[in-house]
Coordinates of C-alpha atoms in Angstrom, one line a residue:
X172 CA -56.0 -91.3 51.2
X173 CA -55.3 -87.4 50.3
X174 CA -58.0 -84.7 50.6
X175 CA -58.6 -84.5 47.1
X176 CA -59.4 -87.9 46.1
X177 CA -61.6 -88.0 49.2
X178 CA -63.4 -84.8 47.9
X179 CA -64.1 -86.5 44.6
X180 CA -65.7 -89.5 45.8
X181 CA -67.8 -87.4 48.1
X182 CA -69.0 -85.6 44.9
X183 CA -69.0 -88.7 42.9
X184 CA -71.4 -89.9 45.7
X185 CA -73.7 -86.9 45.7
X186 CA -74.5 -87.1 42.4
X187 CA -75.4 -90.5 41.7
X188 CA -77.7 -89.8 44.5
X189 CA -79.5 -87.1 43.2
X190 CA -79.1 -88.7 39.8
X191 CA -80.8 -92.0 41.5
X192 CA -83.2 -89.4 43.3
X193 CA -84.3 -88.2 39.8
X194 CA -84.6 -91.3 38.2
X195 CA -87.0 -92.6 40.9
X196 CA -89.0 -89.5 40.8
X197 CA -89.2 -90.1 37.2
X198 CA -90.2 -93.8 37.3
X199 CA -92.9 -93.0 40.3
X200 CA -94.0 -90.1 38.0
X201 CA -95.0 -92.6 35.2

């Protein structure tokens, strides 16, 4: 695996977590 697709999964990765992250926040919220 090269260095760049690595790179994108790791900010494929981040940002469903902060997306999840929000998402939660917003469901706890209600």
């Amino acid at each position: 695996m090269d260095i760049m697709s690595l790179a994108f999964y790791v900010i494929l990765f981040l940002l469903a977590f902060m997306i999840a992250r929000i998402i939660l926040k917003i469901m706890r919220g209600y």
